PDB file of C-alpha atoms in Angstrom:
ATOM      1  CA  MET A   4      23.892  -8.211  28.249  1.00  0.00           C
ATOM      2  CA  ARG A   5      20.407  -6.950  29.120  1.00  0.00           C
ATOM      3  CA  THR A   6      20.098  -5.345  25.679  1.00  0.00           C
ATOM      4  CA  VAL A   7      21.073  -8.584  24.018  1.00  0.00           C
ATOM      5  CA  LYS A   8      18.435 -10.456  26.055  1.00  0.00           C
ATOM      6  CA  ILE A   9      15.712  -7.947  25.175  1.00  0.00           C
ATOM      7  CA  HIS A  10      16.543  -7.978  21.480  1.00  0.00           C
ATOM      8  CA  TYR A  11      16.572 -11.759  21.558  1.00  0.00           C
ATOM      9  CA  ALA A  12      13.143 -11.791  23.150  1.00  0.00           C
ATOM     10  CA  LEU A  13      11.766  -9.299  20.640  1.00  0.00           C
ATOM     11  CA  ILE A  14      12.593 -11.499  17.700  1.00  0.00           C
ATOM     12  CA  VAL A  15      11.403 -14.703  19.334  1.00  0.00           C
ATOM     13  CA  SER A  16       7.959 -14.522  17.793  1.00  0.00           C
ATOM     14  CA  ALA A  17       9.411 -13.821  14.371  1.00  0.00           C
ATOM     15  CA  CYS A  18      11.817 -16.724  14.751  1.00  0.00           C
ATOM     16  CA  SER A  19       9.063 -19.115  15.757  1.00  0.00           C
ATOM     17  CA  LEU A  20       7.527 -18.452  12.347  1.00  0.00           C
ATOM     18  CA  CYS A  21      10.963 -18.720  10.687  1.00  0.00           C
ATOM     19  CA  ALA A  22      11.336 -22.158  12.210  1.00  0.00           C
ATOM     20  CA  PHE A  23       8.038 -23.224  10.680  1.00  0.00           C
ATOM     21  CA  SER A  24       8.884 -21.889   7.248  1.00  0.00           C
ATOM     22  CA  SER A  25      12.668 -22.301   6.950  1.00  0.00           C
ATOM     23  CA  SER A  26      12.665 -25.811   5.560  1.00  0.00           C
ATOM     24  CA  ALA A  27      10.184 -28.145   4.010  1.00  0.00           C
ATOM     25  CA  GLN A  28      11.168 -30.860   6.507  1.00  0.00           C
ATOM     26  CA  LYS A  29      10.286 -28.721   9.510  1.00  0.00           C
ATOM     27  CA  ALA A  30       7.112 -27.290   7.975  1.00  0.00           C
ATOM     28  CA  PRO A  31       4.068 -28.576   9.839  1.00  0.00           C
ATOM     29  CA  THR A  32       1.189 -30.079   7.921  1.00  0.00           C
ATOM     30  CA  LEU A  33      -1.854 -27.887   8.393  1.00  0.00           C
ATOM     31  CA  THR A  34      -5.482 -28.355   7.479  1.00  0.00           C
ATOM     32  CA  ASP A  35      -7.548 -25.462   6.134  1.00  0.00           C
ATOM     33  CA  PRO A  36      -9.177 -24.731   9.555  1.00  0.00           C
ATOM     34  CA  GLU A  37      -5.661 -24.678  11.070  1.00  0.00           C
ATOM     35  CA  ILE A  38      -4.373 -22.395   8.303  1.00  0.00           C
ATOM     36  CA  ALA A  39      -7.287 -20.039   8.960  1.00  0.00           C
ATOM     37  CA  SER A  40      -6.374 -20.024  12.655  1.00  0.00           C
ATOM     38  CA  VAL A  41      -2.693 -19.240  11.937  1.00  0.00           C
ATOM     39  CA  ALA A  42      -3.691 -16.436   9.557  1.00  0.00           C
ATOM     40  CA  VAL A  43      -6.050 -14.830  12.068  1.00  0.00           C
ATOM     41  CA  THR A  44      -3.587 -15.236  14.970  1.00  0.00           C
ATOM     42  CA  ALA A  45      -0.663 -13.745  13.016  1.00  0.00           C
ATOM     43  CA  ASN A  46      -2.781 -10.684  12.229  1.00  0.00           C
ATOM     44  CA  GLN A  47      -4.056 -10.361  15.810  1.00  0.00           C
ATOM     45  CA  VAL A  48      -0.483 -10.477  17.100  1.00  0.00           C
ATOM     46  CA  ASP A  49       0.593  -7.579  14.886  1.00  0.00           C
ATOM     47  CA  ILE A  50      -2.484  -5.566  15.901  1.00  0.00           C
ATOM     48  CA  SER A  51      -1.514  -6.051  19.557  1.00  0.00           C
ATOM     49  CA  TYR A  52       2.018  -4.721  18.826  1.00  0.00           C
ATOM     50  CA  ALA A  53       0.497  -1.746  16.966  1.00  0.00           C
ATOM     51  CA  GLU A  54      -1.772  -0.939  19.917  1.00  0.00           C
ATOM     52  CA  ILE A  55       1.268  -0.757  22.207  1.00  0.00           C
ATOM     53  CA  ALA A  56       3.105   1.470  19.712  1.00  0.00           C
ATOM     54  CA  GLN A  57       0.156   3.848  19.393  1.00  0.00           C
ATOM     55  CA  LYS A  58       0.121   4.270  23.170  1.00  0.00           C
ATOM     56  CA  LYS A  59       3.874   4.513  23.770  1.00  0.00           C
ATOM     57  CA  SER A  60       5.512   6.178  20.770  1.00  0.00           C
ATOM     58  CA  LYS A  61       5.888   9.921  20.253  1.00  0.00           C
ATOM     59  CA  ASP A  62       7.415   9.516  16.790  1.00  0.00           C
ATOM     60  CA  VAL A  63       4.960  10.491  14.022  1.00  0.00           C
ATOM     61  CA  SER A  64       6.339   7.993  11.496  1.00  0.00           C
ATOM     62  CA  VAL A  65       6.115   5.152  14.043  1.00  0.00           C
ATOM     63  CA  ILE A  66       2.576   6.139  15.107  1.00  0.00           C
ATOM     64  CA  GLU A  67       1.392   6.415  11.477  1.00  0.00           C
ATOM     65  CA  PHE A  68       2.929   3.038  10.674  1.00  0.00           C
ATOM     66  CA  ALA A  69       1.276   1.468  13.728  1.00  0.00           C
ATOM     67  CA  GLN A  70      -2.110   2.951  12.730  1.00  0.00           C
ATOM     68  CA  THR A  71      -1.738   1.411   9.267  1.00  0.00           C
ATOM     69  CA  MET A  72      -0.805  -1.968  10.782  1.00  0.00           C
ATOM     70  CA  ALA A  73      -3.822  -1.952  13.111  1.00  0.00           C
ATOM     71  CA  LYS A  74      -6.242  -1.014  10.325  1.00  0.00           C
ATOM     72  CA  ASP A  75      -4.842  -3.263   7.572  1.00  0.00           C
ATOM     73  CA  HIS A  76      -4.469  -6.362   9.760  1.00  0.00           C
ATOM     74  CA  LYS A  77      -8.017  -5.857  11.047  1.00  0.00           C
ATOM     75  CA  GLY A  78      -9.050  -5.709   7.396  1.00  0.00           C
ATOM     76  CA  VAL A  79      -7.314  -9.042   6.735  1.00  0.00           C
ATOM     77  CA  ILE A  80      -9.046 -10.617   9.750  1.00  0.00           C
ATOM     78  CA  ASP A  81     -12.415  -9.321   8.520  1.00  0.00           C
ATOM     79  CA  GLN A  82     -11.759 -10.895   5.109  1.00  0.00           C
ATOM     80  CA  ALA A  83     -10.698 -14.191   6.710  1.00  0.00           C
ATOM     81  CA  VAL A  84     -13.717 -14.287   9.049  1.00  0.00           C
ATOM     82  CA  ALA A  85     -16.075 -13.535   6.147  1.00  0.00           C
ATOM     83  CA  LEU A  86     -14.522 -16.363   4.130  1.00  0.00           C
ATOM     84  CA  VAL A  87     -14.564 -19.025   6.869  1.00  0.00           C
ATOM     85  CA  THR A  88     -18.154 -18.059   7.683  1.00  0.00           C
ATOM     86  CA  LYS A  89     -19.093 -18.478   4.024  1.00  0.00           C
ATOM     87  CA  LEU A  90     -17.253 -21.812   3.843  1.00  0.00           C
ATOM     88  CA  GLY A  91     -18.647 -23.034   7.154  1.00  0.00           C
ATOM     89  CA  VAL A  92     -15.128 -23.589   8.489  1.00  0.00           C
ATOM     90  CA  THR A  93     -14.196 -23.078  12.149  1.00  0.00           C
ATOM     91  CA  PRO A  94     -10.562 -21.950  12.645  1.00  0.00           C
ATOM     92  CA  LYS A  95      -8.754 -24.587  14.680  1.00  0.00           C
ATOM     93  CA  ASP A  96      -5.950 -23.926  17.172  1.00  0.00           C
ATOM     94  CA  ASN A  97      -2.721 -25.741  16.396  1.00  0.00           C
ATOM     95  CA  ASP A  98       0.955 -25.786  17.369  1.00  0.00           C
ATOM     96  CA  VAL A  99       1.814 -22.862  15.095  1.00  0.00           C
ATOM     97  CA  SER A 100      -0.958 -20.554  16.334  1.00  0.00           C
ATOM     98  CA  LYS A 101      -0.267 -21.531  19.984  1.00  0.00           C
ATOM     99  CA  GLN A 102       3.434 -20.810  19.559  1.00  0.00           C
ATOM    100  CA  LEU A 103       2.640 -17.477  17.915  1.00  0.00           C
ATOM    101  CA  ASN A 104       0.496 -16.423  20.854  1.00  0.00           C
ATOM    102  CA  ALA A 105       3.029 -17.596  23.440  1.00  0.00           C
ATOM    103  CA  ASP A 106       5.900 -15.765  21.734  1.00  0.00           C
ATOM    104  CA  ALA A 107       3.788 -12.636  21.266  1.00  0.00           C
ATOM    105  CA  GLU A 108       3.288 -12.444  25.040  1.00  0.00           C
ATOM    106  CA  LYS A 109       7.066 -12.375  25.569  1.00  0.00           C
ATOM    107  CA  THR A 110       7.524  -9.758  22.848  1.00  0.00           C
ATOM    108  CA  LYS A 111       4.769  -7.529  24.284  1.00  0.00           C
ATOM    109  CA  GLU A 112       6.308  -7.805  27.749  1.00  0.00           C
ATOM    110  CA  ASN A 113       9.634  -6.606  26.394  1.00  0.00           C
ATOM    111  CA  LEU A 114       8.097  -3.832  24.298  1.00  0.00           C
ATOM    112  CA  ASN A 115       6.172  -2.609  27.340  1.00  0.00           C
ATOM    113  CA  ALA A 116       9.420  -2.443  29.319  1.00  0.00           C
ATOM    114  CA  LYS A 117      10.935   0.044  26.870  1.00  0.00           C
ATOM    115  CA  THR A 118      10.439   3.802  26.452  1.00  0.00           C
ATOM    116  CA  GLY A 119      11.296   6.624  24.075  1.00  0.00           C
ATOM    117  CA  LYS A 120      13.651   5.961  21.190  1.00  0.00           C
ATOM    118  CA  ASP A 121      14.545   2.532  22.588  1.00  0.00           C
ATOM    119  CA  PHE A 122      10.899   1.578  22.261  1.00  0.00           C
ATOM    120  CA  ASP A 123      10.595   2.960  18.717  1.00  0.00           C
ATOM    121  CA  LYS A 124      13.665   1.039  17.598  1.00  0.00           C
ATOM    122  CA  ALA A 125      12.563  -2.184  19.284  1.00  0.00           C
ATOM    123  CA  TYR A 126       9.053  -1.932  17.817  1.00  0.00           C
ATOM    124  CA  ILE A 127      10.213  -1.250  14.259  1.00  0.00           C
ATOM    125  CA  ASP A 128      13.017  -3.840  14.369  1.00  0.00           C
ATOM    126  CA  ASN A 129      10.443  -6.392  15.517  1.00  0.00           C
ATOM    127  CA  GLU A 130       8.014  -5.323  12.747  1.00  0.00           C
ATOM    128  CA  VAL A 131      10.711  -5.855  10.108  1.00  0.00           C
ATOM    129  CA  ALA A 132      11.612  -9.301  11.484  1.00  0.00           C
ATOM    130  CA  TYR A 133       7.985 -10.291  12.067  1.00  0.00           C
ATOM    131  CA  HIS A 134       6.809  -9.329   8.573  1.00  0.00           C
ATOM    132  CA  LYS A 135       9.751 -11.151   6.974  1.00  0.00           C
ATOM    133  CA  ALA A 136       8.815 -14.275   8.936  1.00  0.00           C
ATOM    134  CA  VAL A 137       5.091 -13.996   8.188  1.00  0.00           C
ATOM    135  CA  ILE A 138       5.765 -13.504   4.464  1.00  0.00           C
ATOM    136  CA  SER A 139       7.936 -16.648   4.403  1.00  0.00           C
ATOM    137  CA  THR A 140       5.297 -18.628   6.273  1.00  0.00           C
ATOM    138  CA  VAL A 141       2.484 -17.491   3.972  1.00  0.00           C
ATOM    139  CA  GLU A 142       4.566 -18.190   0.843  1.00  0.00           C
ATOM    140  CA  ASP A 143       6.168 -21.472   1.913  1.00  0.00           C
ATOM    141  CA  VAL A 144       3.596 -23.070   4.223  1.00  0.00           C
ATOM    142  CA  LEU A 145       0.122 -21.546   4.184  1.00  0.00           C
ATOM    143  CA  ILE A 146      -0.400 -21.014   0.437  1.00  0.00           C
ATOM    144  CA  PRO A 147       1.088 -24.359  -0.688  1.00  0.00           C
ATOM    145  CA  GLN A 148      -0.895 -26.293   1.936  1.00  0.00           C
ATOM    146  CA  SER A 149      -4.276 -24.571   1.428  1.00  0.00           C
ATOM    147  CA  GLN A 150      -6.758 -26.984  -0.087  1.00  0.00           C
ATOM    148  CA  ASN A 151      -9.632 -24.574  -0.618  1.00  0.00           C
ATOM    149  CA  ALA A 152      -9.144 -22.320  -3.675  1.00  0.00           C
ATOM    150  CA  GLU A 153     -10.791 -19.303  -2.013  1.00  0.00           C
ATOM    151  CA  LEU A 154      -8.607 -19.619   1.088  1.00  0.00           C
ATOM    152  CA  LYS A 155      -5.528 -19.897  -1.132  1.00  0.00           C
ATOM    153  CA  GLY A 156      -6.756 -16.882  -3.109  1.00  0.00           C
ATOM    154  CA  LEU A 157      -7.196 -14.790   0.027  1.00  0.00           C
ATOM    155  CA  LEU A 158      -3.677 -15.650   1.219  1.00  0.00           C
ATOM    156  CA  GLN A 159      -2.300 -14.706  -2.211  1.00  0.00           C
ATOM    157  CA  GLN A 160      -4.184 -11.410  -1.964  1.00  0.00           C
ATOM    158  CA  VAL A 161      -2.717 -10.727   1.474  1.00  0.00           C
ATOM    159  CA  LEU A 162       0.884 -11.309   0.355  1.00  0.00           C
ATOM    160  CA  PRO A 163       1.392  -7.913  -1.423  1.00  0.00           C
ATOM    161  CA  VAL A 164      -0.092  -6.185   1.638  1.00  0.00           C
ATOM    162  CA  LEU A 165       2.484  -7.877   3.877  1.00  0.00           C
ATOM    163  CA  LYS A 166       5.323  -7.052   1.480  1.00  0.00           C
ATOM    164  CA  THR A 167       4.272  -3.386   1.408  1.00  0.00           C
ATOM    165  CA  HIS A 168       4.174  -3.390   5.227  1.00  0.00           C
ATOM    166  CA  LEU A 169       7.722  -4.778   5.265  1.00  0.00           C
ATOM    167  CA  ASP A 170       8.974  -2.056   2.872  1.00  0.00           C
ATOM    168  CA  HIS A 171       7.175   0.567   4.970  1.00  0.00           C
ATOM    169  CA  ALA A 172       8.720  -0.803   8.190  1.00  0.00           C
ATOM    170  CA  ILE A 173      12.198  -0.751   6.622  1.00  0.00           C
ATOM    171  CA  MET A 174      11.596   2.863   5.543  1.00  0.00           C
ATOM    172  CA  VAL A 175      10.599   3.891   9.099  1.00  0.00           C
ATOM    173  CA  GLN A 176      13.547   1.895  10.494  1.00  0.00           C
ATOM    174  CA  GLY A 177      15.859   4.026   8.321  1.00  0.00           C
ATOM    175  CA  LYS A 178      14.243   7.255   9.581  1.00  0.00           C
ATOM    176  CA  ILE A 179      14.568   6.565  13.287  1.00  0.00           C
ATOM    177  CA  LYS A 180      18.151   5.321  13.273  1.00  0.00           C
TER     178      LYS A 180
ATOM    179  CA  MET B  29     -16.183  48.592 -58.236  1.00  0.00           C
ATOM    180  CA  ASN B  30     -13.224  46.757 -59.725  1.00  0.00           C
ATOM    181  CA  SER B  31     -10.836  48.422 -57.326  1.00  0.00           C
ATOM    182  CA  ASP B  32     -13.051  47.295 -54.388  1.00  0.00           C
ATOM    183  CA  LEU B  33     -12.949  43.699 -55.599  1.00  0.00           C
ATOM    184  CA  ASN B  34      -9.213  43.906 -56.117  1.00  0.00           C
ATOM    185  CA  CYS B  35      -8.832  45.212 -52.581  1.00  0.00           C
ATOM    186  CA  ILE B  36     -10.860  42.287 -51.138  1.00  0.00           C
ATOM    187  CA  TRP B  37      -8.843  39.751 -53.138  1.00  0.00           C
ATOM    188  CA  ARG B  38      -5.608  41.311 -51.968  1.00  0.00           C
ATOM    189  CA  VAL B  39      -6.724  41.067 -48.329  1.00  0.00           C
ATOM    190  CA  ILE B  40      -7.692  37.409 -48.798  1.00  0.00           C
ATOM    191  CA  TYR B  41      -4.412  36.712 -50.590  1.00  0.00           C
ATOM    192  CA  ILE B  42      -2.414  38.228 -47.744  1.00  0.00           C
ATOM    193  CA  MET B  43      -4.378  36.534 -44.903  1.00  0.00           C
ATOM    194  CA  LEU B  44      -4.856  33.087 -46.429  1.00  0.00           C
ATOM    195  CA  PRO B  45      -1.428  31.610 -45.594  1.00  0.00           C
ATOM    196  CA  GLY B  46      -1.835  32.707 -41.963  1.00  0.00           C
ATOM    197  CA  ILE B  47      -5.325  31.180 -41.701  1.00  0.00           C
ATOM    198  CA  ILE B  48      -4.057  27.916 -43.185  1.00  0.00           C
ATOM    199  CA  LEU B  49      -1.056  27.870 -40.843  1.00  0.00           C
ATOM    200  CA  ILE B  50      -3.181  28.462 -37.728  1.00  0.00           C
ATOM    201  CA  SER B  51      -5.784  25.872 -38.648  1.00  0.00           C
ATOM    202  CA  CYS B  52      -3.193  23.217 -39.543  1.00  0.00           C
ATOM    203  CA  ASN B  53      -0.760  23.674 -36.652  1.00  0.00           C
ATOM    204  CA  PRO B  54      -1.662  21.040 -34.057  1.00  0.00           C
ATOM    205  CA  GLN B  55       0.265  22.844 -31.306  1.00  0.00           C
ATOM    206  CA  LYS B  56      -2.136  25.747 -31.505  1.00  0.00           C
ATOM    207  CA  GLN B  57      -5.151  23.457 -31.109  1.00  0.00           C
ATOM    208  CA  LYS B  58      -6.370  22.680 -27.621  1.00  0.00           C
ATOM    209  CA  ALA B  59      -6.526  18.935 -26.986  1.00  0.00           C
ATOM    210  CA  ILE B  60      -9.935  17.712 -25.891  1.00  0.00           C
ATOM    211  CA  PRO B  61      -9.618  16.714 -22.212  1.00  0.00           C
ATOM    212  CA  VAL B  62      -9.781  12.985 -21.683  1.00  0.00           C
ATOM    213  CA  LYS B  63     -10.254  10.789 -18.633  1.00  0.00           C
ATOM    214  CA  HIS B  64      -7.514   8.363 -17.538  1.00  0.00           C
ATOM    215  CA  ILE B  65      -7.942   5.518 -15.070  1.00  0.00           C
ATOM    216  CA  ILE B  66      -5.297   4.438 -12.557  1.00  0.00           C
ATOM    217  CA  GLU B  67      -6.095   1.255 -10.656  1.00  0.00           C
ATOM    218  CA  ILE B  68      -4.758   0.770  -7.150  1.00  0.00           C
ATOM    219  CA  LYS B  69      -4.220  -2.962  -7.214  1.00  0.00           C
ATOM    220  CA  GLU B  70      -1.934  -5.367  -5.338  1.00  0.00           C
ATOM    221  CA  MET B  71      -0.582  -2.378  -3.396  1.00  0.00           C
ATOM    222  CA  ARG B  72       0.616  -0.564  -6.524  1.00  0.00           C
ATOM    223  CA  PHE B  73      -0.616   2.310  -8.663  1.00  0.00           C
ATOM    224  CA  GLN B  74      -1.172   0.800 -12.091  1.00  0.00           C
ATOM    225  CA  PRO B  75       0.192   2.362 -14.238  1.00  0.00           C
ATOM    226  CA  ALA B  76       2.733   3.867 -11.852  1.00  0.00           C
ATOM    227  CA  GLU B  77       3.684   6.519 -14.399  1.00  0.00           C
ATOM    228  CA  LEU B  78       1.144   8.214 -16.669  1.00  0.00           C
ATOM    229  CA  SER B  79       1.518  10.930 -19.325  1.00  0.00           C
ATOM    230  CA  VAL B  80      -1.471  13.275 -19.634  1.00  0.00           C
ATOM    231  CA  HIS B  81      -2.333  16.633 -21.178  1.00  0.00           C
ATOM    232  CA  ALA B  82      -3.052  19.629 -18.952  1.00  0.00           C
ATOM    233  CA  GLY B  83      -6.778  19.618 -18.255  1.00  0.00           C
ATOM    234  CA  ASP B  84      -7.171  15.832 -18.462  1.00  0.00           C
ATOM    235  CA  THR B  85      -8.945  14.082 -15.621  1.00  0.00           C
ATOM    236  CA  VAL B  86      -7.315  11.204 -13.764  1.00  0.00           C
ATOM    237  CA  GLU B  87      -9.457   8.812 -11.774  1.00  0.00           C
ATOM    238  CA  TRP B  88      -7.956   6.463  -9.199  1.00  0.00           C
ATOM    239  CA  ILE B  89      -9.945   3.330  -8.309  1.00  0.00           C
ATOM    240  CA  ASN B  90      -9.078   1.239  -5.253  1.00  0.00           C
ATOM    241  CA  ARG B  91      -9.216  -2.460  -6.196  1.00  0.00           C
ATOM    242  CA  ASP B  92      -7.535  -3.613  -2.948  1.00  0.00           C
ATOM    243  CA  PHE B  93      -9.401  -4.569   0.218  1.00  0.00           C
ATOM    244  CA  VAL B  94      -7.339  -2.181   2.370  1.00  0.00           C
ATOM    245  CA  ASP B  95      -7.842   1.612   2.287  1.00  0.00           C
ATOM    246  CA  HIS B  96      -5.568   3.806   0.188  1.00  0.00           C
ATOM    247  CA  ASP B  97      -5.340   7.487  -0.581  1.00  0.00           C
ATOM    248  CA  VAL B  98      -3.723   9.634  -3.258  1.00  0.00           C
ATOM    249  CA  THR B  99      -1.574  12.521  -2.010  1.00  0.00           C
ATOM    250  CA  GLU B 100       0.683  14.929  -3.900  1.00  0.00           C
ATOM    251  CA  GLU B 101       4.182  14.078  -2.722  1.00  0.00           C
ATOM    252  CA  ASN B 102       6.192  17.295  -2.792  1.00  0.00           C
ATOM    253  CA  LYS B 103       4.108  19.806  -0.822  1.00  0.00           C
ATOM    254  CA  LYS B 104       0.933  17.783  -0.251  1.00  0.00           C
ATOM    255  CA  GLU B 105      -0.856  20.286  -2.532  1.00  0.00           C
ATOM    256  CA  TRP B 106      -3.739  17.893  -3.020  1.00  0.00           C
ATOM    257  CA  SER B 107      -4.998  14.705  -1.462  1.00  0.00           C
ATOM    258  CA  SER B 108      -7.980  12.414  -1.638  1.00  0.00           C
ATOM    259  CA  THR B 109      -9.801  11.199   1.421  1.00  0.00           C
ATOM    260  CA  PRO B 110      -9.078   7.555   2.335  1.00  0.00           C
ATOM    261  CA  LEU B 111     -10.578   5.335  -0.367  1.00  0.00           C
ATOM    262  CA  ALA B 112     -12.201   2.139   0.860  1.00  0.00           C
ATOM    263  CA  ALA B 113     -12.332  -0.966  -1.353  1.00  0.00           C
ATOM    264  CA  GLY B 114     -14.037  -0.200  -4.658  1.00  0.00           C
ATOM    265  CA  LYS B 115     -14.120   3.570  -4.117  1.00  0.00           C
ATOM    266  CA  SER B 116     -12.636   6.092  -6.511  1.00  0.00           C
ATOM    267  CA  TRP B 117     -11.457   9.699  -6.631  1.00  0.00           C
ATOM    268  CA  HIS B 118     -10.685  11.988  -9.522  1.00  0.00           C
ATOM    269  CA  ARG B 119      -8.831  15.214 -10.184  1.00  0.00           C
ATOM    270  CA  VAL B 120      -8.185  17.497 -13.159  1.00  0.00           C
ATOM    271  CA  ILE B 121      -4.432  17.561 -13.705  1.00  0.00           C
ATOM    272  CA  THR B 122      -2.768  20.840 -14.636  1.00  0.00           C
ATOM    273  CA  LYS B 123       0.887  20.126 -13.896  1.00  0.00           C
ATOM    274  CA  SER B 124       3.267  17.213 -13.493  1.00  0.00           C
ATOM    275  CA  ALA B 125       3.348  15.712 -10.005  1.00  0.00           C
ATOM    276  CA  GLY B 126       4.661  12.840  -7.980  1.00  0.00           C
ATOM    277  CA  TYR B 127       2.146  11.324  -5.627  1.00  0.00           C
ATOM    278  CA  TYR B 128       1.968   8.584  -3.015  1.00  0.00           C
ATOM    279  CA  CYS B 129      -0.380   6.769  -0.665  1.00  0.00           C
ATOM    280  CA  SER B 130       0.042   8.453   2.724  1.00  0.00           C
ATOM    281  CA  ILE B 131      -1.306   5.296   4.417  1.00  0.00           C
ATOM    282  CA  HIS B 132       1.292   3.045   2.736  1.00  0.00           C
ATOM    283  CA  GLN B 133       4.066   5.544   2.152  1.00  0.00           C
ATOM    284  CA  VAL B 134       6.176   3.302  -0.078  1.00  0.00           C
ATOM    285  CA  MET B 135       3.438   3.251  -2.747  1.00  0.00           C
ATOM    286  CA  LYS B 136       4.286   5.935  -5.305  1.00  0.00           C
ATOM    287  CA  GLY B 137       3.144   7.179  -8.699  1.00  0.00           C
ATOM    288  CA  LYS B 138       3.948   9.917 -11.200  1.00  0.00           C
ATOM    289  CA  LEU B 139       1.866  12.115 -13.514  1.00  0.00           C
ATOM    290  CA  LEU B 140       3.686  13.750 -16.425  1.00  0.00           C
ATOM    291  CA  VAL B 141       1.940  16.632 -18.188  1.00  0.00           C
ATOM    292  CA  GLU B 142       3.065  16.714 -21.832  1.00  0.00           C
TER     293      GLU B 142
END
């Protein structure tokens, strides 16, 4: 029962994104400053998971994956910050970014409660679910709703990075099972 | 005098087919090394598979905004340093090899020496 609860909590943040991207009816309408905020928050959340993994895991493939996540997602944030600065846009908090942060706190709490192989499995399972959800959100909500061509272009550029992260996470998931 | 000339002509007559064969056989000629470019773009090596001749140079250029590297896959016999956006690395290729990006381990490429 406890395991079920923990696994449920670990995929909460991924599911919050799923809920936003699963149907056009549920998809929130976001302005460009709000889209920028969601993009930055989603990357910050994954960096925070990677920081936990780098501290807690002893598995080389998990640590290497976490290092890549921390570096790449920081790179995406740097690109996003450079663009909004150039455009004179201030990222604006919204329901999606708030929900992402709230769910990330629950996920981090649960990850921090785990050790050893249980931690590795929980971290990688969450990475697979989270990247699937982020990819759907970027494809179905953020790109279609972006008004500024450069913002849309950046999101399109980020998509193959996210898809490669998902494939990498699935590969690591297969190794640690 | 005549016998000397005859001797020279006989030598030329005997050697000529061999000289022609050697100079016309392309397999005996060494190909001039050329440089090939592989772009690392949209998280893929493009082209992912490349045929080269031994001694050719292959240059990898990172067109993505995230770092990549180029590492021989089987025994990690060779590897670049991490390549930041816009940076490149080259290597003279002497044998066929599979390679990958050790940062994004699902990104793979192949060099085939003909």
